[in-house]
């Protein structure tokens, strides 16, 4: 991306068991506009395993050719990267990227989340100021 590693939050590892999900949300945090780190501009999600059934990541406001929300199914090694903001105004939320983790129907789902901020995250975070 050409963005400094200092702008990245530390990875968050996730495990979903059968029946678990994460409701629709957005990774943009309005309060971060006023903080030295700036808002989250990108989200990366890495699937760490194949899931037997369910467990996709759904973007209800992004439409497929069938006019349905876009769903990406888990596949080991697959990386999703999406913006939280608009290119022309990087402090403004891009509402199209609301998303949710769909219910795991069979098996387990392992993943890693990463977020990239507009400015240096790691230095203030290391001082307890993020």
mmCIF file of C-alpha atoms in Angstrom:
data_model
loop_
_atom_site.group_PDB
_atom_site.id
_atom_site.type_symbol
_atom_site.label_atom_id
_atom_site.label_comp_id
_atom_site.label_asym_id
_atom_site.label_seq_id
_atom_site.Cartn_x
_atom_site.Cartn_y
_atom_site.Cartn_z
ATOM 1 C CA UNK A 1 0.000 0.000 0.000
ATOM 2 C CA UNK A 2 2.953 2.341 0.505
ATOM 3 C CA UNK A 3 1.629 3.152 3.991
ATOM 4 C CA UNK A 4 4.064 2.949 6.893
ATOM 5 C CA UNK A 5 3.839 -0.083 9.185
ATOM 6 C CA UNK A 6 3.626 2.426 12.063
ATOM 7 C CA UNK A 7 0.064 3.179 10.945
ATOM 8 C CA UNK A 8 -1.023 -0.438 11.524
ATOM 9 C CA UNK A 9 -2.710 -1.785 14.628
ATOM 10 C CA UNK A 10 -1.420 -5.061 16.002
ATOM 11 C CA UNK A 11 -3.108 -8.131 14.503
ATOM 12 C CA UNK A 12 -6.158 -9.510 16.270
ATOM 13 C CA UNK A 13 -6.640 -13.280 16.067
ATOM 14 C CA UNK A 14 -10.211 -14.561 15.942
ATOM 15 C CA UNK A 15 -11.909 -17.886 16.485
ATOM 16 C CA UNK A 16 -15.571 -18.541 15.719
ATOM 17 C CA UNK A 17 -17.249 -21.793 16.743
ATOM 18 C CA UNK A 18 -20.542 -23.228 15.428
ATOM 19 C CA UNK A 19 -23.324 -20.671 15.903
ATOM 20 C CA UNK A 20 -21.006 -17.717 16.440
ATOM 21 C CA UNK A 21 -21.111 -14.589 14.280
ATOM 22 C CA UNK A 22 -20.393 -10.853 14.458
ATOM 23 C CA UNK A 23 -23.260 -8.498 13.684
ATOM 24 C CA UNK A 24 -23.187 -5.852 10.958
ATOM 25 C CA UNK A 25 -20.841 -2.981 11.768
ATOM 26 C CA UNK A 26 -18.286 -0.599 10.314
ATOM 27 C CA UNK A 27 -14.615 -0.363 11.310
ATOM 28 C CA UNK A 28 -14.584 3.448 11.098
ATOM 29 C CA UNK A 29 -14.441 5.068 14.551
ATOM 30 C CA UNK A 30 -15.613 8.725 14.394
ATOM 31 C CA UNK A 31 -13.796 9.692 17.620
ATOM 32 C CA UNK A 32 -10.473 8.814 15.949
ATOM 33 C CA UNK A 33 -10.822 11.883 13.680
ATOM 34 C CA UNK A 34 -9.719 13.992 16.660
ATOM 35 C CA UNK A 35 -6.930 11.666 17.811
ATOM 36 C CA UNK A 36 -3.303 11.782 16.629
ATOM 37 C CA UNK A 37 -3.675 8.316 15.028
ATOM 38 C CA UNK A 38 -6.493 9.405 12.708
ATOM 39 C CA UNK A 39 -9.287 7.127 11.547
ATOM 40 C CA UNK A 40 -8.956 3.555 10.321
ATOM 41 C CA UNK A 41 -8.557 3.792 6.561
ATOM 42 C CA UNK A 42 -8.170 0.095 5.655
ATOM 43 C CA UNK A 43 -9.192 -3.260 7.062
ATOM 44 C CA UNK A 44 -7.431 -6.517 6.248
ATOM 45 C CA UNK A 45 -8.964 -9.889 7.103
ATOM 46 C CA UNK A 46 -7.001 -13.092 6.557
ATOM 47 C CA UNK A 47 -8.780 -16.462 6.623
ATOM 48 C CA UNK A 48 -6.540 -18.936 8.439
ATOM 49 C CA UNK A 49 -8.527 -22.087 7.595
ATOM 50 C CA UNK A 50 -11.258 -23.509 5.404
ATOM 51 C CA UNK A 51 -14.654 -23.623 7.139
ATOM 52 C CA UNK A 52 -16.886 -26.640 6.569
ATOM 53 C CA UNK A 53 -20.073 -24.541 6.273
ATOM 54 C CA UNK A 54 -20.996 -20.883 6.761
ATOM 55 C CA UNK A 55 -18.698 -18.251 8.233
ATOM 56 C CA UNK A 56 -18.576 -15.882 5.269
ATOM 57 C CA UNK A 57 -17.972 -12.152 5.420
ATOM 58 C CA UNK A 58 -20.971 -10.255 4.064
ATOM 59 C CA UNK A 59 -21.029 -6.672 2.775
ATOM 60 C CA UNK A 60 -24.777 -5.918 2.578
ATOM 61 C CA UNK A 61 -24.350 -2.507 0.889
ATOM 62 C CA UNK A 62 -22.067 -3.790 -1.871
ATOM 63 C CA UNK A 63 -24.252 -5.344 -4.562
ATOM 64 C CA UNK A 64 -23.600 -8.314 -6.821
ATOM 65 C CA UNK A 65 -25.037 -8.707 -10.328
ATOM 66 C CA UNK A 66 -28.113 -10.318 -8.686
ATOM 67 C CA UNK A 67 -28.559 -7.191 -6.533
ATOM 68 C CA UNK A 68 -27.666 -9.154 -3.386
ATOM 69 C CA UNK A 69 -25.119 -8.183 -0.754
ATOM 70 C CA UNK A 70 -21.603 -9.374 -1.528
ATOM 71 C CA UNK A 71 -20.509 -12.406 0.521
ATOM 72 C CA UNK A 72 -16.959 -13.747 0.541
ATOM 73 C CA UNK A 73 -16.628 -17.301 1.789
ATOM 74 C CA UNK A 74 -13.686 -18.440 3.935
ATOM 75 C CA UNK A 75 -10.744 -20.076 2.184
ATOM 76 C CA UNK A 76 -7.421 -20.678 3.874
ATOM 77 C CA UNK A 77 -4.945 -17.994 2.798
ATOM 78 C CA UNK A 78 -7.580 -15.679 1.299
ATOM 79 C CA UNK A 79 -7.031 -12.039 2.238
ATOM 80 C CA UNK A 80 -9.778 -9.432 2.092
ATOM 81 C CA UNK A 81 -8.735 -5.775 2.003
ATOM 82 C CA UNK A 82 -11.312 -3.000 2.054
ATOM 83 C CA UNK A 83 -11.415 0.738 2.718
ATOM 84 C CA UNK A 84 -13.210 2.407 5.596
ATOM 85 C CA UNK A 85 -12.917 5.858 3.993
ATOM 86 C CA UNK A 86 -13.166 7.545 0.618
ATOM 87 C CA UNK A 87 -9.984 8.290 -1.361
ATOM 88 C CA UNK A 88 -10.893 11.906 -2.004
ATOM 89 C CA UNK A 89 -11.682 12.567 1.677
ATOM 90 C CA UNK A 90 -9.678 10.167 3.858
ATOM 91 C CA UNK A 91 -11.267 11.270 7.137
ATOM 92 C CA UNK A 92 -14.802 10.637 5.848
ATOM 93 C CA UNK A 93 -16.514 7.264 6.347
ATOM 94 C CA UNK A 94 -17.366 5.185 3.297
ATOM 95 C CA UNK A 95 -20.688 3.692 4.376
ATOM 96 C CA UNK A 96 -20.629 1.072 1.631
ATOM 97 C CA UNK A 97 -18.252 -1.121 3.609
ATOM 98 C CA UNK A 98 -20.514 -2.085 6.488
ATOM 99 C CA UNK A 99 -19.903 -5.801 6.992
ATOM 100 C CA UNK A 100 -20.707 -8.785 9.183
ATOM 101 C CA UNK A 101 -19.253 -12.189 9.975
ATOM 102 C CA UNK A 102 -21.927 -14.742 9.128
ATOM 103 C CA UNK A 103 -22.730 -17.612 11.456
ATOM 104 C CA UNK A 104 -20.432 -20.636 11.344
ATOM 105 C CA UNK A 105 -22.723 -23.550 10.541
ATOM 106 C CA UNK A 106 -20.194 -26.409 10.726
ATOM 107 C CA UNK A 107 -16.581 -26.531 11.898
ATOM 108 C CA UNK A 108 -14.562 -23.596 13.184
ATOM 109 C CA UNK A 109 -13.362 -20.360 11.626
ATOM 110 C CA UNK A 110 -9.968 -18.843 12.377
ATOM 111 C CA UNK A 111 -8.927 -15.450 11.105
ATOM 112 C CA UNK A 112 -6.694 -12.440 11.658
ATOM 113 C CA UNK A 113 -7.868 -8.824 11.552
ATOM 114 C CA UNK A 114 -5.627 -5.870 10.877
ATOM 115 C CA UNK A 115 -6.447 -2.181 10.612
ATOM 116 C CA UNK A 116 -4.447 0.655 9.092
ATOM 117 C CA UNK A 117 -4.850 4.212 10.386
ATOM 118 C CA UNK A 118 -4.448 7.512 8.584
ATOM 119 C CA UNK A 119 -1.417 8.346 10.752
ATOM 120 C CA UNK A 120 1.092 6.657 13.097
ATOM 121 C CA UNK A 121 -0.735 4.274 15.456
ATOM 122 C CA UNK A 122 2.145 2.384 17.047
ATOM 123 C CA UNK A 123 4.055 5.300 18.623
ATOM 124 C CA UNK A 124 1.084 6.776 20.538
ATOM 125 C CA UNK A 125 -0.203 3.283 21.357
ATOM 126 C CA UNK A 126 3.183 2.357 22.815
ATOM 127 C CA UNK A 127 2.889 5.387 25.125
ATOM 128 C CA UNK A 128 -0.685 4.487 26.136
ATOM 129 C CA UNK A 129 -2.170 7.345 24.100
ATOM 130 C CA UNK A 130 -4.131 5.641 21.338
#
